[in-house]
Short mmCIF file of C-alpha atoms in Angstrom, two decimals:
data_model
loop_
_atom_site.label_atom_id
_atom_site.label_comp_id
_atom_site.label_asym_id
_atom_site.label_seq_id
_atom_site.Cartn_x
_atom_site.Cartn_y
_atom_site.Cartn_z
CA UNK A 1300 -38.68 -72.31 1.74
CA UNK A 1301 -37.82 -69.84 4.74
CA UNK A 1302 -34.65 -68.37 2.90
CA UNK A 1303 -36.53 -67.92 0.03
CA UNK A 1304 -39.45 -65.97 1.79
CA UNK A 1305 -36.68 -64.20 3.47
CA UNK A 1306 -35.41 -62.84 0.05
CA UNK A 1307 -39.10 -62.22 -1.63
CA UNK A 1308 -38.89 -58.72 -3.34
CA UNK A 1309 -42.56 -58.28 -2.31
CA UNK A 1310 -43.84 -54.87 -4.48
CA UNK A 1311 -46.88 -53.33 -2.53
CA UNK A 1312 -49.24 -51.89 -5.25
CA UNK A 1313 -49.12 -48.57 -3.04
CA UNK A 1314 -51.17 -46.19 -5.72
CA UNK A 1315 -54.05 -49.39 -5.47
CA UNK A 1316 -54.01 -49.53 -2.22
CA UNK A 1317 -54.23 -45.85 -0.76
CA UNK A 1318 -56.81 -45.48 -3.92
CA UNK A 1319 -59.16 -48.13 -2.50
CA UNK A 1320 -59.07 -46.63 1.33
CA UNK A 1321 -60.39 -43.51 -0.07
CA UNK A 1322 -62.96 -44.66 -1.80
CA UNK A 1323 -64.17 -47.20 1.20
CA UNK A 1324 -64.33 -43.57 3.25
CA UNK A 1325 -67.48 -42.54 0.30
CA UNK A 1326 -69.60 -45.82 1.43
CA UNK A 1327 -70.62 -43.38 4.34
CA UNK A 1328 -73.47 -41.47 5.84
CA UNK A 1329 -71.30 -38.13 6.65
CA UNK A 1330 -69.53 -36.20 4.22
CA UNK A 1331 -66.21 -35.33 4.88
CA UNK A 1332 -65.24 -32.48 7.05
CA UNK A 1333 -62.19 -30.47 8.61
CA UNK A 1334 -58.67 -31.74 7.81
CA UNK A 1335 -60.24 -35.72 7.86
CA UNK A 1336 -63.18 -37.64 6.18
CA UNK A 1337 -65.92 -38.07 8.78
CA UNK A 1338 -67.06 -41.99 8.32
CA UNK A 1339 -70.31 -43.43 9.60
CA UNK A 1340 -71.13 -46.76 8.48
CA UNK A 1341 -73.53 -48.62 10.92
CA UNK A 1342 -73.83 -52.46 10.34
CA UNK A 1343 -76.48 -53.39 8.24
CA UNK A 1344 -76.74 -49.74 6.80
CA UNK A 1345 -77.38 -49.05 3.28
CA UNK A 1346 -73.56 -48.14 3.19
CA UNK A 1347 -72.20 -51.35 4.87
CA UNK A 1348 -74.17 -53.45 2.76
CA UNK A 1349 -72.95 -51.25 -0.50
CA UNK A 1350 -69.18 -51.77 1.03
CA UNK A 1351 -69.52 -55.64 1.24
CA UNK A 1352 -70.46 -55.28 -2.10
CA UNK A 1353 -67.78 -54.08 -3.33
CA UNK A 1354 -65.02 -55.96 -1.48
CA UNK A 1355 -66.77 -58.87 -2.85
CA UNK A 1356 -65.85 -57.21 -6.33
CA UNK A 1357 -62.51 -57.03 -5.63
CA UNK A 1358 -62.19 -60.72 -4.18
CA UNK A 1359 -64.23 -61.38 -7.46
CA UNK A 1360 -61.47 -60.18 -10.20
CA UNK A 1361 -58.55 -62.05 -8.13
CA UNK A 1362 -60.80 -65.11 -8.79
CA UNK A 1363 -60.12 -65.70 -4.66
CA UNK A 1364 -63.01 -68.08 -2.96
CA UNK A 1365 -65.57 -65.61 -1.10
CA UNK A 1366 -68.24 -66.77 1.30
CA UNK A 1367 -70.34 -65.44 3.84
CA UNK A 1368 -71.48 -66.71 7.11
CA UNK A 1369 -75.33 -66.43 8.55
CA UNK A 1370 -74.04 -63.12 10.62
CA UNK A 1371 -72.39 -61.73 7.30
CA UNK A 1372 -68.79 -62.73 8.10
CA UNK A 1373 -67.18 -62.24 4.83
CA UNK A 1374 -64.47 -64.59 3.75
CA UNK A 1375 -61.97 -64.20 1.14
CA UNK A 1376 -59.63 -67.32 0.51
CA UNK A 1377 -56.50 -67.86 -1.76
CA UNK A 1378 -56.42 -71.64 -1.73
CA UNK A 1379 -52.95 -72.87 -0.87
CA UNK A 1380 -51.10 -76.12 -3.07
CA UNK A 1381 -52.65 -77.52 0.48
CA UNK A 1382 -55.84 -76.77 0.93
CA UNK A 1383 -56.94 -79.25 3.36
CA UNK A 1384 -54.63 -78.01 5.86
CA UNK A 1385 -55.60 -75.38 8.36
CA UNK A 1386 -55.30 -71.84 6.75
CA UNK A 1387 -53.96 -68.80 7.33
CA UNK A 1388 -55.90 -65.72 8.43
CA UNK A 1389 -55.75 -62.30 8.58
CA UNK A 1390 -58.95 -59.31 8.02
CA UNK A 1391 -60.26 -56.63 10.62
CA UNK A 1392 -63.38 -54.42 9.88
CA UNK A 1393 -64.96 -52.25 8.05
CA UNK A 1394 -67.84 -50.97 10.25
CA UNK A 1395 -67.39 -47.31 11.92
CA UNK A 1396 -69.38 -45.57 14.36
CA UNK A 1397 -70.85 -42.42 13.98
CA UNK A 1398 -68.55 -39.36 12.78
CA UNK A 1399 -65.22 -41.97 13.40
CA UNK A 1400 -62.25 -41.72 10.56
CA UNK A 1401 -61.12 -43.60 7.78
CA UNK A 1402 -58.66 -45.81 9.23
CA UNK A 1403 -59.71 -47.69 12.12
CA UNK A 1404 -60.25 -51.77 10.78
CA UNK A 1405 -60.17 -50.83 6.76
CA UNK A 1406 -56.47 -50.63 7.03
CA UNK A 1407 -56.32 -54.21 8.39
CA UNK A 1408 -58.99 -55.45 5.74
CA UNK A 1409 -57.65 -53.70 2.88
CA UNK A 1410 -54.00 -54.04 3.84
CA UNK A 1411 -54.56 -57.68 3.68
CA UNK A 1412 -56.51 -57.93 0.78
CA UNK A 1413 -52.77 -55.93 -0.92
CA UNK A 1414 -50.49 -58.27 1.22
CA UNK A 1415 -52.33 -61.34 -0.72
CA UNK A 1416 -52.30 -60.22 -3.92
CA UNK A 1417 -48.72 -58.73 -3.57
CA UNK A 1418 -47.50 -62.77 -2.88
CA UNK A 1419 -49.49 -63.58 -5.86
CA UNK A 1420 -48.10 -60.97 -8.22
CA UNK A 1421 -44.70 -61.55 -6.90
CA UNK A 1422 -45.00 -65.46 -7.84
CA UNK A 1423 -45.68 -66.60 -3.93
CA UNK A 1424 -47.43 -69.94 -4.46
CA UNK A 1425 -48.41 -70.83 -0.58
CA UNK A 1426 -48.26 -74.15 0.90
CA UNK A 1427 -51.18 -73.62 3.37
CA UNK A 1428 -54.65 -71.49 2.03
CA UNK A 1429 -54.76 -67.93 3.04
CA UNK A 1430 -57.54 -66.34 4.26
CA UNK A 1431 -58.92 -62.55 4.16
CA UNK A 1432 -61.66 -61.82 7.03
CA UNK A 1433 -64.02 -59.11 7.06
CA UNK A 1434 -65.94 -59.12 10.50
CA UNK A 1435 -69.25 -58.10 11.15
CA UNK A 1436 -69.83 -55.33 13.36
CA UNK A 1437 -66.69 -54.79 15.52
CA UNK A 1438 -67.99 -51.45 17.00
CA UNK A 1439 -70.95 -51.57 19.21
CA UNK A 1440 -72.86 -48.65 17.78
CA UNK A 1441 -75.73 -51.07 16.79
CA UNK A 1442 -76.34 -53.85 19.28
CA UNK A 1443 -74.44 -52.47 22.80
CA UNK A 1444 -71.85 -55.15 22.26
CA UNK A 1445 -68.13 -55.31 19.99
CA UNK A 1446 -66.66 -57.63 18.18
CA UNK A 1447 -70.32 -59.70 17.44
CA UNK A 1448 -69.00 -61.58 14.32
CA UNK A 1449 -65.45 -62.80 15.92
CA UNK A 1450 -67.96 -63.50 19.57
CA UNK A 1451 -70.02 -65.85 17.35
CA UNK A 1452 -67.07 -67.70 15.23
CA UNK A 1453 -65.17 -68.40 18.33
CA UNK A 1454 -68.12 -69.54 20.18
CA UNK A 1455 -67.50 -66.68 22.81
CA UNK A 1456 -70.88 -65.47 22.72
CA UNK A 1457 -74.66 -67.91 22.63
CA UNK A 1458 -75.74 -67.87 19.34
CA UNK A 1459 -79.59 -67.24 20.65
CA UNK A 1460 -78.59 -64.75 23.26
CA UNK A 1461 -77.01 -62.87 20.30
CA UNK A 1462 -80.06 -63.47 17.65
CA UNK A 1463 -82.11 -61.47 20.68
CA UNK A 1464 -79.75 -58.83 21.18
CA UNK A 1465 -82.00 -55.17 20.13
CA UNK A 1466 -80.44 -51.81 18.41
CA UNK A 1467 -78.77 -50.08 21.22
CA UNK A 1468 -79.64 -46.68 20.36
CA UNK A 1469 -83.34 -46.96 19.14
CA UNK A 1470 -86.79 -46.55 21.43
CA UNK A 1471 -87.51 -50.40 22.94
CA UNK A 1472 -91.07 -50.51 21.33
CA UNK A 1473 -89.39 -50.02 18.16
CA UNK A 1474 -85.97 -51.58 18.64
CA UNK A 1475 -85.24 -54.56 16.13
CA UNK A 1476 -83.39 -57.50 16.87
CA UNK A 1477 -80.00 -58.64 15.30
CA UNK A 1478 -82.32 -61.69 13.90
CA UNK A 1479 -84.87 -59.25 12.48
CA UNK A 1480 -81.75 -57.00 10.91
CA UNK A 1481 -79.56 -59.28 9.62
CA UNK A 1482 -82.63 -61.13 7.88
CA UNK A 1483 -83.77 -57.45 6.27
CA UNK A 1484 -80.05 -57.93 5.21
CA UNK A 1485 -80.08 -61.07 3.54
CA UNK A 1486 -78.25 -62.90 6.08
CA UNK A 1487 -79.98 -65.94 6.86
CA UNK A 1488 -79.48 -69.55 8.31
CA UNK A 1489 -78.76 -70.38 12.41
CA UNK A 1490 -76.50 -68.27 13.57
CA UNK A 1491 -75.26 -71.49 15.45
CA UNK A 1492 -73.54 -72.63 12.09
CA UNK A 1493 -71.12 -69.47 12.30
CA UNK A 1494 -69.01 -70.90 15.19
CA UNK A 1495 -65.25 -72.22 14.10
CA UNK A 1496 -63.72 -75.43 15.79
CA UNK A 1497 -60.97 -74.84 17.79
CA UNK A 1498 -57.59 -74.98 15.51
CA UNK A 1499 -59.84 -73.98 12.22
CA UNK A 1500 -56.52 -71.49 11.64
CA UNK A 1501 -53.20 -72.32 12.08
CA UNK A 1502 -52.59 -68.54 12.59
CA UNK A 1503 -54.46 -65.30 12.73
CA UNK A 1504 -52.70 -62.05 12.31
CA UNK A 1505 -54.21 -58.78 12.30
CA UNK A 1506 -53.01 -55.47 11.27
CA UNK A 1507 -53.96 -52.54 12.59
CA UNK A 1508 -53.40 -48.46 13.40
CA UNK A 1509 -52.42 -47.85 17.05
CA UNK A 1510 -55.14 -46.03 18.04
CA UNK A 1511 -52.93 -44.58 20.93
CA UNK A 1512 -49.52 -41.95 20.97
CA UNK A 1513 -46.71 -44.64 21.47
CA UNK A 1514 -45.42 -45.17 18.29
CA UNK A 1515 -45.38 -42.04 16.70
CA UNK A 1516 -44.11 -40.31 19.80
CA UNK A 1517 -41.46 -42.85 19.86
CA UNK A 1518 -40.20 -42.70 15.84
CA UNK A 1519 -41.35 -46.14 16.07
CA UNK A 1520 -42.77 -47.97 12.91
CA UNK A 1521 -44.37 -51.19 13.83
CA UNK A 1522 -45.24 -51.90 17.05
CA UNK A 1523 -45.93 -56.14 17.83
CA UNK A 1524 -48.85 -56.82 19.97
CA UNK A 1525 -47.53 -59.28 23.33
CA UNK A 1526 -51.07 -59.01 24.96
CA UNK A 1527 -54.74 -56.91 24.75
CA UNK A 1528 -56.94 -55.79 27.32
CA UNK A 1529 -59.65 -57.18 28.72
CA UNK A 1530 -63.25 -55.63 28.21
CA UNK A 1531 -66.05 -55.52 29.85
CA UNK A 1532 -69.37 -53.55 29.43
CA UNK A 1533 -72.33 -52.53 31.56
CA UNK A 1534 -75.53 -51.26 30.69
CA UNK A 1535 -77.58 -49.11 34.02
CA UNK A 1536 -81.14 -48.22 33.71
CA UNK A 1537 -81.85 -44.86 36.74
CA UNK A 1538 -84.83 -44.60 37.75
CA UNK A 1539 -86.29 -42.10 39.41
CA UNK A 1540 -89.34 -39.63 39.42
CA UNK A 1541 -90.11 -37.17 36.33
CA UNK A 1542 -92.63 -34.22 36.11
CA UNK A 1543 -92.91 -30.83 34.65
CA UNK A 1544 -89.89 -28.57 35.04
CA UNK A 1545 -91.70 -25.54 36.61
CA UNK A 1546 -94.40 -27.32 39.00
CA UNK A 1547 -91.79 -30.66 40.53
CA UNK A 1548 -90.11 -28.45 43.46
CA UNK A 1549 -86.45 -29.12 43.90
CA UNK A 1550 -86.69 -30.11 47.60
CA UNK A 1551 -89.35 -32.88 45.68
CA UNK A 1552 -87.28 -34.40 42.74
CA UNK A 1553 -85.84 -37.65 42.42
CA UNK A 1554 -83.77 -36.35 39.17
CA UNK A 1555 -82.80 -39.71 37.25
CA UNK A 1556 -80.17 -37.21 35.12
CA UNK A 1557 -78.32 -36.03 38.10
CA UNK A 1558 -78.02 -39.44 39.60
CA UNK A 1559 -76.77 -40.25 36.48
CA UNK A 1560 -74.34 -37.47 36.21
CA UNK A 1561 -72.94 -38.94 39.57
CA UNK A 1562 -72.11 -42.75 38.05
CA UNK A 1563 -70.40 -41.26 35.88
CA UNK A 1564 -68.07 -39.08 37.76
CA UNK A 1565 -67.77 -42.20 39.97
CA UNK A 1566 -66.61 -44.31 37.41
CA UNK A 1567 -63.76 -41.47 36.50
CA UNK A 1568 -62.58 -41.49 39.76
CA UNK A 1569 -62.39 -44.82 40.32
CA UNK A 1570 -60.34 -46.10 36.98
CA UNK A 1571 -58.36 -42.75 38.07
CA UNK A 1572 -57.53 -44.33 41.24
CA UNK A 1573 -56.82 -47.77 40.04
CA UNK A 1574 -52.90 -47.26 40.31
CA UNK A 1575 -53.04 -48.05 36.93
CA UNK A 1576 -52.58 -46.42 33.50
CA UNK A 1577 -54.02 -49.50 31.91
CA UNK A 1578 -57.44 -48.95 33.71
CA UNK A 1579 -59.73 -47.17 31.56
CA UNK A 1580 -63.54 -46.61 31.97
CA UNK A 1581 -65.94 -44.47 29.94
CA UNK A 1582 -69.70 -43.89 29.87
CA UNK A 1583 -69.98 -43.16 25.87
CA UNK A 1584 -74.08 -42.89 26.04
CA UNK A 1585 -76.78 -41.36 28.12
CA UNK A 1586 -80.46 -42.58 26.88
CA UNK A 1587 -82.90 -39.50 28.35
CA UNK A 1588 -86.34 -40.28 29.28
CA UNK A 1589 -88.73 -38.70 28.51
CA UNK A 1590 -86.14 -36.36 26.85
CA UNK A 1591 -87.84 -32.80 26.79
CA UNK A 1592 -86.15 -29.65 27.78
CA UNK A 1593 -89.31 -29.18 30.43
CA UNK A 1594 -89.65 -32.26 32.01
CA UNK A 1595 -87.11 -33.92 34.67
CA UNK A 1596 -85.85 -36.86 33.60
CA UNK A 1597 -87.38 -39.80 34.65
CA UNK A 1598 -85.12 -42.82 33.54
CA UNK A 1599 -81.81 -42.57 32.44
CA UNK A 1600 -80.18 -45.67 31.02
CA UNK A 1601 -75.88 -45.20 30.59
CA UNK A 1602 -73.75 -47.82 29.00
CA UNK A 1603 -70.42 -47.98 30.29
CA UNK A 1604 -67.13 -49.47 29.05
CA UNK A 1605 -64.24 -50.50 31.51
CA UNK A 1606 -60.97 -52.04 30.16
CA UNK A 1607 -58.13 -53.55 32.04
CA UNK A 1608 -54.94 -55.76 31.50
CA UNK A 1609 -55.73 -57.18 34.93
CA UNK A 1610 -59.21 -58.46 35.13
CA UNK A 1611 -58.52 -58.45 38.94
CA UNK A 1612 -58.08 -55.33 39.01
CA UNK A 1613 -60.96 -54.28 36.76
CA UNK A 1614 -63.74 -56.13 38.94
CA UNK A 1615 -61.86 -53.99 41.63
CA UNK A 1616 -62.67 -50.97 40.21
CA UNK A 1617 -66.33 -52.29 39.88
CA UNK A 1618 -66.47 -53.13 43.11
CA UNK A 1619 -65.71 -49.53 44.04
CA UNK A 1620 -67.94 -48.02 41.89
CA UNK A 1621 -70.72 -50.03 42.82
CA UNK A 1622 -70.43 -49.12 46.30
CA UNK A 1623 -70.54 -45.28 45.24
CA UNK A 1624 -74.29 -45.74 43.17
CA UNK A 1625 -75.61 -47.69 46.07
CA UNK A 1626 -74.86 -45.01 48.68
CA UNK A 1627 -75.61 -42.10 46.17
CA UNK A 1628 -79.24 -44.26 45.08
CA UNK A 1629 -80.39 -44.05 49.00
CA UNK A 1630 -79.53 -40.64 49.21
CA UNK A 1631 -81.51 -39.69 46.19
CA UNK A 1632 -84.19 -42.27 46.65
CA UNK A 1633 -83.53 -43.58 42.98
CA UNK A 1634 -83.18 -47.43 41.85
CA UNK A 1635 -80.42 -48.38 39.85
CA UNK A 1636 -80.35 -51.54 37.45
CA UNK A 1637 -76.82 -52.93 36.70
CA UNK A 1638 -76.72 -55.34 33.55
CA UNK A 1639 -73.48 -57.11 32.44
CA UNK A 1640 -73.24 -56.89 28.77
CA UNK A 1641 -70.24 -58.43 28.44
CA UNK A 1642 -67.00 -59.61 30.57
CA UNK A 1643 -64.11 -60.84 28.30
CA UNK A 1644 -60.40 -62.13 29.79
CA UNK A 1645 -56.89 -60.39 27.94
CA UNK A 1646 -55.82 -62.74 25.57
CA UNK A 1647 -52.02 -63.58 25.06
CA UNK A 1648 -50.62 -62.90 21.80
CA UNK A 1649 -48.72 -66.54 20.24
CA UNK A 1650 -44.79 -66.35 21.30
CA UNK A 1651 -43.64 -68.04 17.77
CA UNK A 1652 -45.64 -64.96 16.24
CA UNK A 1653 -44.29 -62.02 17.79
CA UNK A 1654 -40.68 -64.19 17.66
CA UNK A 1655 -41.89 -64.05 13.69
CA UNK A 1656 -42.55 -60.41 13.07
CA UNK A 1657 -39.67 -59.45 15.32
CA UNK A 1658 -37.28 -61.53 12.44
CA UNK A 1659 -39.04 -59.73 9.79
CA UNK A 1660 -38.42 -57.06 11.06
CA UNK A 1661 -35.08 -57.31 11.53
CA UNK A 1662 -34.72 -58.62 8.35
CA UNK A 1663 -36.03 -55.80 6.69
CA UNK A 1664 -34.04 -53.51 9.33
CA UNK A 1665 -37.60 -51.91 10.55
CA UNK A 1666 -37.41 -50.95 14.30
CA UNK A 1667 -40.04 -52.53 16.38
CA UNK A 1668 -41.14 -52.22 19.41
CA UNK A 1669 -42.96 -55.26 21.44
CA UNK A 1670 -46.10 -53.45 23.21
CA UNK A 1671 -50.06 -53.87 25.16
CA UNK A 1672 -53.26 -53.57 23.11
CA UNK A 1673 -55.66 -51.38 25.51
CA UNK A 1674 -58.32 -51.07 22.63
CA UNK A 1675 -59.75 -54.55 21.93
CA UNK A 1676 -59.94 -56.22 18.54
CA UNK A 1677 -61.24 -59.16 16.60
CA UNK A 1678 -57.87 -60.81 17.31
CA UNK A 1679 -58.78 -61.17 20.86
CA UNK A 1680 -61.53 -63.68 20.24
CA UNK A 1681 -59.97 -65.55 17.73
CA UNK A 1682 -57.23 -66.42 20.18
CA UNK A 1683 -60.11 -69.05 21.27
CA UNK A 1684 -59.55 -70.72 17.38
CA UNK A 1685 -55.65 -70.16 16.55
CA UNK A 1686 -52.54 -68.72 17.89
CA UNK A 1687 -52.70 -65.27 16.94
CA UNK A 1688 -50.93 -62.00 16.72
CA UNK A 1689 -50.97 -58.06 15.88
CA UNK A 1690 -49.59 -55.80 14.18
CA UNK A 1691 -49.76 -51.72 14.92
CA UNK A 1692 -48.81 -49.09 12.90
CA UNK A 1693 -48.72 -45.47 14.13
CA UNK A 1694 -51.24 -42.73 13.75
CA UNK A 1695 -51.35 -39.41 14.02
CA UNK A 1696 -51.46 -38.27 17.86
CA UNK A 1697 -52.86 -41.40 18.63
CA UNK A 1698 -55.96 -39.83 16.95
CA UNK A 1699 -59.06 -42.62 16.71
CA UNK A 1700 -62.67 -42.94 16.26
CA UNK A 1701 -62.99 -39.31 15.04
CA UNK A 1702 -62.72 -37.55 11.39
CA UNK A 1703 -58.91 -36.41 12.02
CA UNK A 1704 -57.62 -40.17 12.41
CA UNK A 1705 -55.09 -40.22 9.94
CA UNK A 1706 -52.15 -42.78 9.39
CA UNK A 1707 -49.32 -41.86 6.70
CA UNK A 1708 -48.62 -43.64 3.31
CA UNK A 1709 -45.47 -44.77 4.45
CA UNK A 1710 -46.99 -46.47 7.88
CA UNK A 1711 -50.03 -48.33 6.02
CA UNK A 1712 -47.43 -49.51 3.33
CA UNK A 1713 -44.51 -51.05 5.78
CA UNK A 1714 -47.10 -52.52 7.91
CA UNK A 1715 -48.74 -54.15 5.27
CA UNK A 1716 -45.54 -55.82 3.26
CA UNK A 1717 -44.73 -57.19 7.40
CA UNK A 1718 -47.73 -58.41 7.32
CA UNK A 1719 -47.11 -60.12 3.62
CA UNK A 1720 -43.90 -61.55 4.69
CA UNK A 1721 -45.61 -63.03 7.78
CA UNK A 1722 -48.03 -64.46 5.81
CA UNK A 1723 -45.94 -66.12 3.32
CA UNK A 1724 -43.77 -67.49 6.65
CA UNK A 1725 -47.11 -69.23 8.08
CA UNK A 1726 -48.45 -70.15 5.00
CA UNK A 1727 -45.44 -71.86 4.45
CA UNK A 1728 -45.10 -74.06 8.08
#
């Protein structure tokens, strides 16, 4: 069977698939702008449920298996000559946070959805089921925490913690929970029943655009994940003293904002002076209260995102900038509440995998280069449920997570027959 994969003239329907990323980018609340398309598409929104919709549509006329899980995991099987063995997997996401591009997941979901139905056009009958996955909400934008749908299917995250988690981004008296939202959605049942046993795949494989410089700067067209970072996420709450702009003296204030403003420059100087490249930190939101241009700010609550390939040396930086806000608190007589959102360890990409793609690649005479994941994925929890593996395809100046991302015809295309030959390989062990 392996010589005959080896010599599968897989045709990529590339007019299809280009066609359908563009019109994924209209299920959005932005228009498009500049030289990109703008995409917002919160979880749950009118536009993410109108998306689903549609991919279901297209899983529909292929007469593949869909289901969906109580979180709104969407599954899209192509049932193998097998089908009680462990399947195959591959999928990303479709959700984007506000004003992000058109690339970023739908690549990986709707590259997939080509690479099955180029094996089935081609005459590819697979031994083993294989297995689309569209997770639900991979950005954070929504509930202050990535990567929800893979956390619950791999067990990673407590099914009731995660039914309580609120909306990030709205008041508190009028946040909603994920339980309340994904009910208002039409996703019901315990969210218990999404988890996966251990082994539920026999391999997961994800493709996906860089989101960094390497490859393009390199001439390099598919880059094979060996490892991805580890995350981890804090949410502070600042408190200090508010009042009206004109009467609260200086000498008097206890500015919440400006004790803010120093967290953050502490936690750029610390990942700075990690010794590291693969440190990164970022404070992406600032929550104002009570958010007037006349009042000083009174509470101040900052999320902040830290990434490392060392977890070591991540909890070092921590440890540094903790000891800045403590200092800096006394000084400005200000109380500071640290909450761990969430602390995740890298994950290991399977050896047989990246061995796999590397003899695809070579088969196809496709230079590859073997690399690090700093952004985190899906694939990184589903390592807890199946050997897994990644696949990268350049994009324009490492562009991500804004209108401009952009990733050429050619990349999307040669990334997504690897990922159909790898596929085909698994299916077939």
């Amino acid at each position: 069977m392996s010589s005959q994969i080896q010599t599968l003239p897989l045709q990529i329907d590339s007019t299809r698939l280009l066609n359908e990323l563009q019109i994924l980018a209209t299920f959005t609340e932005v228009e498009p702008v500049g030289d990109g398309t703008a995409v917002t598409r919160i979880v749950f929104s009118p536009d993410d449920l109108r998306a689903r919709a549609w991919l279901k549509e297209l899983a529909a006329t292929e007469d593949f298996e869909v289901r969906e899980d109580a979180v709104g995991n969407l599954f899209i099987r192509w049932l193998g000559t097998e089908p009680d063995l462990p399947a195959v997997a591959t999928g990303s996401h479709i959700d984007a946070i506000p004003h992000a591009g058109m690339y970023d997941g739908t690549v990986g979901v709707l590259g997939g959805l080509e690479a099955i139905r180029a094996l089935k056009y081609n005459g590819f009958r697979p031994r083993r089921s294989i297995e689309l996955v569209m997770f639900t909400s991979e950005e954070p934008t929504r509930f202050g925490i990535g990567c929800l749908g893979s956390r619950l299917l791999s067990g990673t995250l407590d099914a009731v913690r995660a039914d309580a988690l609120h909306e990030a981004n709205e008041p508190a008296d009028s946040a909603r929970t994920l339980a309340d939202v994904r009910t208002a959605a039409g996703f019901t049942g315990a969210l218990a029943s999404v988890r996966l046993a251990p082994k539920h795949y026999h391999a997961w494989l994800e493709l996906h655009i860089e989101q960094g410089p390497l490859l393009e700067r390199e001439g390099t067209p598919i880059g094979i994940v060996t490892s991805i970072a580890a995350p981890a996420g804090y949410r502070f709450t600042i408190t200090g003293l508010g009042g009206h702009a004109g009467a609260l003296l200086m000498p008097d204030r206890k500015d919440a904002l400006c004790a803010a403003a120093e967290v953050v420059l502490s936690v750029e100087k610390n990942a700075l002076a990690s010794g590291s490249v693969d440190t990164v930190a970022t404070v992406g939101t600032l929550a104002i209260y009570p958010g007037a241009v006349n009042a000083v700010p009174s509470r101040v609550t900052l999320q902040l995102d830290i990434r490392d390939t060392d977890p070591t040396r991540r909890e070092s930086v921590m440890r540094n900038i903790r000891r800045d806000y403590v200092d800096m608190a006394q000084r400005r007589e200000v109380a500071i509440i640290e909450e761990l959102v969430n602390a995740d360890a890298p994950t290991q990409c399977s050896p047989h995998i990246v061995q796999l793609l590397e003899q695809i690649c070579a088969e196809q005479n496709i230079t590859s280069k073997k690399m690090v994941s700093r952004a985190y994925h899906d694939t990184l929890f589903m390592a807890s449920i199946a050997p897994v593996g990644m696949i990268f395809i350049p994009c324009r100046n490492g562009v991500s997570h804004r209108p401009d991302e952009y990733a050429a015809p050619t990349d999307i295309l040669q990334g997504t027959r690897v990922l159909a030959q790898a596929l085909a390989k698994l299916a077939s062990e």
